[in-house]
XYZ file of C-alpha atoms in Angstrom:
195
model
C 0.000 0.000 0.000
C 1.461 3.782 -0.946
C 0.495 6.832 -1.924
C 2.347 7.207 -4.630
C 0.945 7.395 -7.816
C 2.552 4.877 -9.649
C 2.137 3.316 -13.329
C 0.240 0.474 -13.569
C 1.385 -0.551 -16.990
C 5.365 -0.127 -16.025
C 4.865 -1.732 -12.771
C 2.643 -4.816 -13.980
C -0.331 -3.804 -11.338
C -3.296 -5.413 -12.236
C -5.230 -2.838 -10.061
C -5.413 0.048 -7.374
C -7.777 1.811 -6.034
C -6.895 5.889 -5.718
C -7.998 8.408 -4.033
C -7.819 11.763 -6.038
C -8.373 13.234 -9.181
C -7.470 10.771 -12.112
C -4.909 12.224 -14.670
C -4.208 9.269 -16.691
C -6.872 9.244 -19.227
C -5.568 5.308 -20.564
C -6.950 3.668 -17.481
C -10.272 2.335 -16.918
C -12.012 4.060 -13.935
C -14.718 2.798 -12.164
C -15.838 5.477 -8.887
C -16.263 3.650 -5.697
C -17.505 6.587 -3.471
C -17.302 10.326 -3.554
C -14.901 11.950 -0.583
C -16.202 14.355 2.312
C -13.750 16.203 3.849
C -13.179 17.567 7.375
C -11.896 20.461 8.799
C -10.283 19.634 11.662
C -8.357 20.548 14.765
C -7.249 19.074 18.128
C -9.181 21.354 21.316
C -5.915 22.367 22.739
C -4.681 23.841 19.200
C -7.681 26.080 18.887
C -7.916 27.149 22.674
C -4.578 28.998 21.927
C -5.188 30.275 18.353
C -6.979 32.942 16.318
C -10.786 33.004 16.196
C -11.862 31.069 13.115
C -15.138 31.482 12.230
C -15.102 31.509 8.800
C -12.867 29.705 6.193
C -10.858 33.291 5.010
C -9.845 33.097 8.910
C -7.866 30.265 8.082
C -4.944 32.882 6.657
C -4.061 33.510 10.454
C -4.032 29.597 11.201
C -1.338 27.143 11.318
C -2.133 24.478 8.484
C -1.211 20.850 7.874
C -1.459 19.860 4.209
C -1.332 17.205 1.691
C 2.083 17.321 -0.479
C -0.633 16.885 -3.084
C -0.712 19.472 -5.634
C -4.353 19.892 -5.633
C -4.425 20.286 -1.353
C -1.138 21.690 -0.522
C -1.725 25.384 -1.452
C -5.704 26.208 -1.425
C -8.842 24.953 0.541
C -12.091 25.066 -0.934
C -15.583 25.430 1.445
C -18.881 25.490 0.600
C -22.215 26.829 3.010
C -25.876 27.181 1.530
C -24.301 28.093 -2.127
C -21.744 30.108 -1.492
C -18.259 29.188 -1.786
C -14.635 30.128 -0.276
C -11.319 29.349 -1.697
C -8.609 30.190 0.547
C -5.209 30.283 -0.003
C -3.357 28.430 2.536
C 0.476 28.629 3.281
C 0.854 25.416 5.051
C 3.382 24.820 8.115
C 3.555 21.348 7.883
C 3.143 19.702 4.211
C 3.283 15.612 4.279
C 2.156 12.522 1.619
C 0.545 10.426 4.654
C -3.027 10.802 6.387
C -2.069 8.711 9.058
C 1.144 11.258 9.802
C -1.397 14.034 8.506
C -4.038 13.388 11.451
C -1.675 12.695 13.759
C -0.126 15.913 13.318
C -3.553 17.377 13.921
C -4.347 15.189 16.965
C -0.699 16.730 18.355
C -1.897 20.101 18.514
C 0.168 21.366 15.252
C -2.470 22.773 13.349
C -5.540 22.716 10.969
C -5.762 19.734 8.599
C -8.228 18.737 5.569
C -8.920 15.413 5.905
C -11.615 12.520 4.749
C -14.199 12.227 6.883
C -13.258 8.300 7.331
C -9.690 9.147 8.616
C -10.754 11.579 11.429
C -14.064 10.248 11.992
C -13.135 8.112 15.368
C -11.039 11.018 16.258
C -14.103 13.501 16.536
C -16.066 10.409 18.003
C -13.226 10.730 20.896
C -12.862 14.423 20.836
C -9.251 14.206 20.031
C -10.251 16.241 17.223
C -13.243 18.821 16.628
C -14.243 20.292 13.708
C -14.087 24.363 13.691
C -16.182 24.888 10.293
C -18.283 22.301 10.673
C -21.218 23.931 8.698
C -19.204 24.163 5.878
C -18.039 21.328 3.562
C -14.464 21.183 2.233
C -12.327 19.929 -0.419
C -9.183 20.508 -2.241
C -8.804 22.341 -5.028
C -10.374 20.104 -7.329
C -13.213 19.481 -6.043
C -13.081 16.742 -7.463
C -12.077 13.635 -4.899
C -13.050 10.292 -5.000
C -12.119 6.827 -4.782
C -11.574 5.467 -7.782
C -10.625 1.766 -8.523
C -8.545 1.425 -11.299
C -7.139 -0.808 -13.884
C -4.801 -0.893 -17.159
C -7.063 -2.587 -19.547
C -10.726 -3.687 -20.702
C -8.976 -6.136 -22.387
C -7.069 -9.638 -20.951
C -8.453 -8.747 -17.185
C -7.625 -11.446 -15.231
C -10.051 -13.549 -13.378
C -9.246 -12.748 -9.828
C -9.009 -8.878 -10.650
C -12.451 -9.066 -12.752
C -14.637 -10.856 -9.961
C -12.472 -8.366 -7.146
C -13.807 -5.126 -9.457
C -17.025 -7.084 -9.464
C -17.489 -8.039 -5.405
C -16.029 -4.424 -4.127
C -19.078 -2.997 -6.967
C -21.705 -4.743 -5.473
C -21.074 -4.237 -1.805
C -20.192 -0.576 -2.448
C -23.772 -0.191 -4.469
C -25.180 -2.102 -1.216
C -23.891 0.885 0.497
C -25.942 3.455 -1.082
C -28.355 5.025 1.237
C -27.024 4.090 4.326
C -24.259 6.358 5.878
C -20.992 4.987 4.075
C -19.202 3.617 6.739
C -19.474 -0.242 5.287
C -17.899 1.079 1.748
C -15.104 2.744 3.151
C -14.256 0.184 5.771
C -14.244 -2.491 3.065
C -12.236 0.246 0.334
C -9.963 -0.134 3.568
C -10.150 -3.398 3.981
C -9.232 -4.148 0.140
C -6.373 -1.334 0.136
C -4.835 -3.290 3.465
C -4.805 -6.683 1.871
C -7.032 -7.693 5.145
C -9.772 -10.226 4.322
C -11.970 -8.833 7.896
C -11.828 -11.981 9.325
């Protein structure tokens, strides 16, 4: 498991699953789940900074960002129609959510994270979320999970009926809150079978 964005065609990988925009146009896409993100914040962070009350606040803020072109630089919120972008110079910039969360739960600063990552966090109230009326993303706007693969043609068996499980229990999903997709997106991306 990375997250690096490797080629699948130089590195023989029969599939991945990605979170992000998709830039290589040769790959077949299929999108597993659409990404909400969090604002977030550990309690002792915010009782010692700046008011934020509003995303253009966040320009007084320590940040924690994604090395990720499309996150590093500017934050994107959206309340009843109306829409922020804020330019963010971060403090901390790293490639990991884990390390990116952590960082967060430390007291360093703001972070941008999917709701999945922090959501046990806030749960605990090792983190809080400062704007929670407003929804985030990065740049793009444009997140999701997306499982990918080289070719339509010569799919192997294995990878064919693994597109065609990780469909049907992700469709099985709709409607209810999307815990059960992303725990078994996890699941897959860990190489952990859940039992």
């Amino acid at each position: 498991m990375s997250d690096d964005v490797v080629d699948l065609v130089a590195e023989r990988i029969d599939l991945a699953i990605r979170h992000g925009s998709l830039s290589d146009t040769s790959l077949i896409a299929t999108k597993l789940s659409d990404v909400c993100y969090r604002l977030v914040a550990s309690p002792d962070y915010l009782s010692g900074a700046p008011k934020l009350s509003a995303p253009r606040d966040l320009v007084h803020h320590a940040t924690i960002a994604f090395a990720y072109q499309n996150f590093r630089t500017q934050w994107t919120f959206t309340r009843a129609g109306k829409t922020e972008s804020v330019s963010i110079p971060p403090q901390i910039t790293l490639s990991n959510a884990v390390a990116l969360r952590e960082c967060a739960c430390q007291g360093l600063g703001l972070a941008l994270l999917a709701d999945w990552t922090v959501a046990p966090d806030i749960e605990s109230g090792r983190l809080v979320e400062p704007l929670a009326d407003w929804s985030a993303s990065g740049a793009d706007q444009g997140s999701a999970i997306w499982l990918i693969w080289p070719s339509r043609r010569f799919v192997p068996a294995k990878v064919r009926a693994f597109v065609d499980w990780l469909m049907l229990e992700t469709q099985a999903d709709k409607g209810r809150n999307g815990q059960h997709a992303r725990a078994l997106i996890n699941r897959a991306a860990s190489g952990c079978d859940g039992r």
